[in-house]
Backbone as numpy.savetxt, mean C-alpha at the origin, in Angstrom:
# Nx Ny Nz CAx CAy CAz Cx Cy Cz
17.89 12.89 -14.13 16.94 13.64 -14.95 15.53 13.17 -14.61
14.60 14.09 -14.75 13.43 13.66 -13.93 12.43 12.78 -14.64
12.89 13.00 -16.69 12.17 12.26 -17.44 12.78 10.63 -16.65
13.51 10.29 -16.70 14.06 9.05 -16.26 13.89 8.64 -15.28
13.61 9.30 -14.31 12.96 8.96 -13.24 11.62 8.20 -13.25
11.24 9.42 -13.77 9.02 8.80 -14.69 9.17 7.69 -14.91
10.26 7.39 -16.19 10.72 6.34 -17.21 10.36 4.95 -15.83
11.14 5.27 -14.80 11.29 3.98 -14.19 9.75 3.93 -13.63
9.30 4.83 -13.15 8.35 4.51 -11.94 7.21 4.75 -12.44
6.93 4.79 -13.95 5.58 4.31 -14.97 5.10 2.97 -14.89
5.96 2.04 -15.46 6.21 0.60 -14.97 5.51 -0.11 -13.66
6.58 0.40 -12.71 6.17 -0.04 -11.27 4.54 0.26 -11.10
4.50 1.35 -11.21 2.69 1.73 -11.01 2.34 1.25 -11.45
2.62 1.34 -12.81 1.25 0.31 -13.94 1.25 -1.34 -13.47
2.20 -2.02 -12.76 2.51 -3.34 -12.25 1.54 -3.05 -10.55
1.49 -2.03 -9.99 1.00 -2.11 -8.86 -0.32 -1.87 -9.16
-0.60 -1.04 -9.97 -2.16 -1.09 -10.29 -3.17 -2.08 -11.07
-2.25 -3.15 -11.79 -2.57 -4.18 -12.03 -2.69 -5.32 -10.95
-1.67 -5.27 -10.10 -1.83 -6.55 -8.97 -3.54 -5.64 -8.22
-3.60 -4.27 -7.62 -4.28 -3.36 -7.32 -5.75 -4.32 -7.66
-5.65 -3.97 -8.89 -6.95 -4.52 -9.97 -7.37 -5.77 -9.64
-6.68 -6.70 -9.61 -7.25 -7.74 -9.05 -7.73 -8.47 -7.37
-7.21 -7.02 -6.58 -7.75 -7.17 -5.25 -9.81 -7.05 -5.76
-10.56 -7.77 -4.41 -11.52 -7.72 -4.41 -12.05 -7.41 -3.28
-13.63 -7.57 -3.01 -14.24 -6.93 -1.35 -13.57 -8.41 -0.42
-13.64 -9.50 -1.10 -13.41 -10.42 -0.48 -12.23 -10.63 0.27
-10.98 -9.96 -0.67 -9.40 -10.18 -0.48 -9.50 -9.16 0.74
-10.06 -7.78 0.47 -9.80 -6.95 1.37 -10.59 -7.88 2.72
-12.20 -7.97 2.35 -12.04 -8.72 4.07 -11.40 -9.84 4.85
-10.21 -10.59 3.87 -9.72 -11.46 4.39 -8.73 -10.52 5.27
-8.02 -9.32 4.89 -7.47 -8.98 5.57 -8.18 -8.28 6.92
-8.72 -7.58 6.82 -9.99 -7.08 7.49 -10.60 -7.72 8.87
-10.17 -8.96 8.88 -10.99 -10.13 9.67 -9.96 -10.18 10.50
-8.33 -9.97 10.12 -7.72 -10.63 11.52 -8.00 -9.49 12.71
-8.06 -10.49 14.01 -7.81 -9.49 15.04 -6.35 -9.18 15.54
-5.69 -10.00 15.08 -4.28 -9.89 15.32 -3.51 -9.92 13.94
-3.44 -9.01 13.22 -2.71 -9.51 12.57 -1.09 -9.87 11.90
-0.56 -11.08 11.26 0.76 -10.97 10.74 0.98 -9.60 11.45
2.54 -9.73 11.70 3.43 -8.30 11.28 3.50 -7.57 9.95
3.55 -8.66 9.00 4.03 -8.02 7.25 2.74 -7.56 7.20
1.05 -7.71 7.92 0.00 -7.07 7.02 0.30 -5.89 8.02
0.14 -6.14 9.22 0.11 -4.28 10.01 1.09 -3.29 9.65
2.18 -3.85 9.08 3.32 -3.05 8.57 2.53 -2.30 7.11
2.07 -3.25 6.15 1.99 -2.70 5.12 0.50 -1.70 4.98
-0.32 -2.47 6.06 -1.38 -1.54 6.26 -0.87 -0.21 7.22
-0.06 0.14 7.70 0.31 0.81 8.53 0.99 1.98 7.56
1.49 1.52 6.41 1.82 2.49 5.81 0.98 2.96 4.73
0.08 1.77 4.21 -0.94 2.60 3.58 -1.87 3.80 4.27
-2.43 3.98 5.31 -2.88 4.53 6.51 -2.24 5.81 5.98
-0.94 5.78 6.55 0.40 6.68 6.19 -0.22 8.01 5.00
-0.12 6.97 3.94 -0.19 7.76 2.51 -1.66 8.60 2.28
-2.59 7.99 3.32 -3.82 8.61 2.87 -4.28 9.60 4.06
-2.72 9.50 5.12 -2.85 11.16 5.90 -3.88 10.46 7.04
-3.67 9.15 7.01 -4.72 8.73 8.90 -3.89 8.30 10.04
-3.89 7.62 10.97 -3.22 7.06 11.92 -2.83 6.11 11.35
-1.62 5.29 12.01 -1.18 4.26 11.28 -1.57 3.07 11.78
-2.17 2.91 12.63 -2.20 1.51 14.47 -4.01 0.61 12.97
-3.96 -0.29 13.94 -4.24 -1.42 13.42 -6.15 -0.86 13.33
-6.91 -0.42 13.95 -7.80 0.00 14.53 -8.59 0.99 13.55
-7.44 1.84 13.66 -7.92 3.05 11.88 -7.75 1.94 10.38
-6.93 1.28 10.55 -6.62 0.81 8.96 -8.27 -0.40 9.32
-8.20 -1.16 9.86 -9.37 -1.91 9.79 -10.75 -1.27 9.62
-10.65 0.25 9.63 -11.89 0.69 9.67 -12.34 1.42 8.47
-10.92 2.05 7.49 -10.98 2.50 6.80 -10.75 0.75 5.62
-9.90 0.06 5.96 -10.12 -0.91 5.12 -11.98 -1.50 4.88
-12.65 -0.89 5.61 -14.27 -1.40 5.24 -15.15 -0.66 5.14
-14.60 0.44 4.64 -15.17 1.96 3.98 -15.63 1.34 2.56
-16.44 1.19 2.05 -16.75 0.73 0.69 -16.10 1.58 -0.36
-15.77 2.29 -0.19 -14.73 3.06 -1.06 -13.61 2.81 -1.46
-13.18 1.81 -0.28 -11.48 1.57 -0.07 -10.33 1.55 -1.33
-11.31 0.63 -2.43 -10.55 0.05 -3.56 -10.21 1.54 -4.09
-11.37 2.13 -4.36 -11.74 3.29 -5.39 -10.15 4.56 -5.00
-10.36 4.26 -3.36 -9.46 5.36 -3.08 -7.84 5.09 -3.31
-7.82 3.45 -3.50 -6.37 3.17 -3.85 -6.04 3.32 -4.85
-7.18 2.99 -6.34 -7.06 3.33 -7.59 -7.13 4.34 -8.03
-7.45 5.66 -7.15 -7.59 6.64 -7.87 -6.91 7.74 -6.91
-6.16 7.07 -6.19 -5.06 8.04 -5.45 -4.14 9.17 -6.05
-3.87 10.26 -5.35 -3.27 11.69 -6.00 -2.00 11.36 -5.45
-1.67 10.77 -6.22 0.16 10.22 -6.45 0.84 11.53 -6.99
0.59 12.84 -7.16 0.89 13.68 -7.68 1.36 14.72 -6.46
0.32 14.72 -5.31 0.49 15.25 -4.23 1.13 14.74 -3.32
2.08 13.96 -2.81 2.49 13.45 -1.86 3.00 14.24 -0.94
3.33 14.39 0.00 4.01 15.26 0.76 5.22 15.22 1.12
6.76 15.78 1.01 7.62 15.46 1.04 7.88 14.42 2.79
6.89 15.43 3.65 6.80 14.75 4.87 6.42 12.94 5.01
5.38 13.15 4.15 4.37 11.94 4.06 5.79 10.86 3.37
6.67 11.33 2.17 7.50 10.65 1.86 8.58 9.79 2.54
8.88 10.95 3.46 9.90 11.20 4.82 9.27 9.58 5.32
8.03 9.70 5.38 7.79 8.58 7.13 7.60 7.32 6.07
7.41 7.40 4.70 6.83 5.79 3.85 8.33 5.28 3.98
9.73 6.14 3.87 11.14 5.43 3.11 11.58 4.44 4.63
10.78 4.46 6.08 11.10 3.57 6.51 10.39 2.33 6.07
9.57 2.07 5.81 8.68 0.83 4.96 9.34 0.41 4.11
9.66 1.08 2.89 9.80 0.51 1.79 11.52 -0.37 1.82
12.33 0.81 2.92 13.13 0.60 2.38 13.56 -0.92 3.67
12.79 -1.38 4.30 12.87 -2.48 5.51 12.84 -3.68 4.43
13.61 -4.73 4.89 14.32 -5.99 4.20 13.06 -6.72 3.71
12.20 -7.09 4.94 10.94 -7.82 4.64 9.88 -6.86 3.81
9.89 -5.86 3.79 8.49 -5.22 3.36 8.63 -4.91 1.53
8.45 -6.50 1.43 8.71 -6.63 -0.28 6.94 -7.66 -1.02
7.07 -7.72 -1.45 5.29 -7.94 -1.79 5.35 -9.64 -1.78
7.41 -10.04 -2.24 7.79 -11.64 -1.96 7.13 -12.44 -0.34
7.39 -11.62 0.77 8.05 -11.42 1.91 6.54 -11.48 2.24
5.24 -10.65 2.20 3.91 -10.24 2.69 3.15 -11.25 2.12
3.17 -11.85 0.98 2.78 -12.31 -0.29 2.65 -13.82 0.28
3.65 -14.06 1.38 3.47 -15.44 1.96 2.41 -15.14 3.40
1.81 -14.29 3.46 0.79 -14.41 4.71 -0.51 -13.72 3.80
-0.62 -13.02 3.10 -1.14 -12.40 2.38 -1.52 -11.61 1.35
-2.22 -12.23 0.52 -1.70 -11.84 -1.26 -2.64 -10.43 -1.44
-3.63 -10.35 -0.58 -3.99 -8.69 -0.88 -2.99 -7.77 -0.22
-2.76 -8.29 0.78 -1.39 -7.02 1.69 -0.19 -6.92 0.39
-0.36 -8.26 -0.11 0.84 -8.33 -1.28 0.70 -7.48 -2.10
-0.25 -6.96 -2.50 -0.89 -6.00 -3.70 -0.47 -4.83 -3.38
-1.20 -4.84 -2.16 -1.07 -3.16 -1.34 0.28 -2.81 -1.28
0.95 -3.38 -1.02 2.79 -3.54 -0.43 3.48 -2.71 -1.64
3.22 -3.70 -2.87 3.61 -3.69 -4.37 3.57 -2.24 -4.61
1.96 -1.26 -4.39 1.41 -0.16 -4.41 2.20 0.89 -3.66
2.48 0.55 -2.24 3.28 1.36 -1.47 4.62 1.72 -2.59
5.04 0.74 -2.90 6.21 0.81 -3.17 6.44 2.11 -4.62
5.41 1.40 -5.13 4.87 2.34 -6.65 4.78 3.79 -6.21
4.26 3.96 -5.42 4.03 5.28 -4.85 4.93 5.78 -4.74
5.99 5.23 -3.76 6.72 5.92 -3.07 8.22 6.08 -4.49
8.46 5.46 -5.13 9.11 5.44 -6.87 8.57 6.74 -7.30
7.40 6.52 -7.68 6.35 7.53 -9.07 6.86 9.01 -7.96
């Protein structure tokens, strides 16, 4: 039933938009700064990329990660519109062993946030 569905993935969001909330310009440029980075951050930046309809490679997310907007556009994302396509390409992310916010969370606690978010998304 689809109320029950909501039921679950109210929660999760409201938990991803809280970790969300406490990212800052700083957290984001820590990620921002590697030139190489972790696997768990290019993965999870790779799928944020994903959700907001850009390329996924390391190059676009670093560029859009320093858009001064960045935060604004994660907090105020149209989680309403997703695209069944766009859905299609996130369920390899979410549903991969490591790509858990536990798992990212040990190289990086803003990717950790973001990760958390993916996940919310891809639930709601």
């Amino acid at each position: 039933d689809a109320q029950a569905g909501l039921d679950a993935a109210l929660p999760a969001l409201e938990k991803a938009m809280a970790e969300v909330d406490k990212l800052d310009k700083s957290s984001i440029s820590e990620v921002k700064a590697y030139k190489a980075p972790p696997k768990q951050v290019e993965t999870v930046l790779a799928a944020v990329m994903i959700l907001f309809g850009r390329s996924s490679d390391w190059a676009t997310a670093k560029k859009v990660l320093g858009e001064a907007n960045f935060l604004t556009m994660i907090k105020h994302y149209e989680k309403d519109n997703v695209s069944a396509a766009t859905m299609n390409k996130i369920k390899k992310y979410v549903s991969a062993a490591d790509f858990t916010p536990e798992s990212v969370g040990a190289v990086s606690r803003a990717a950790a946030a973001l990760c958390t978010w993916v996940h919310a998304i891809y639930i709601y």
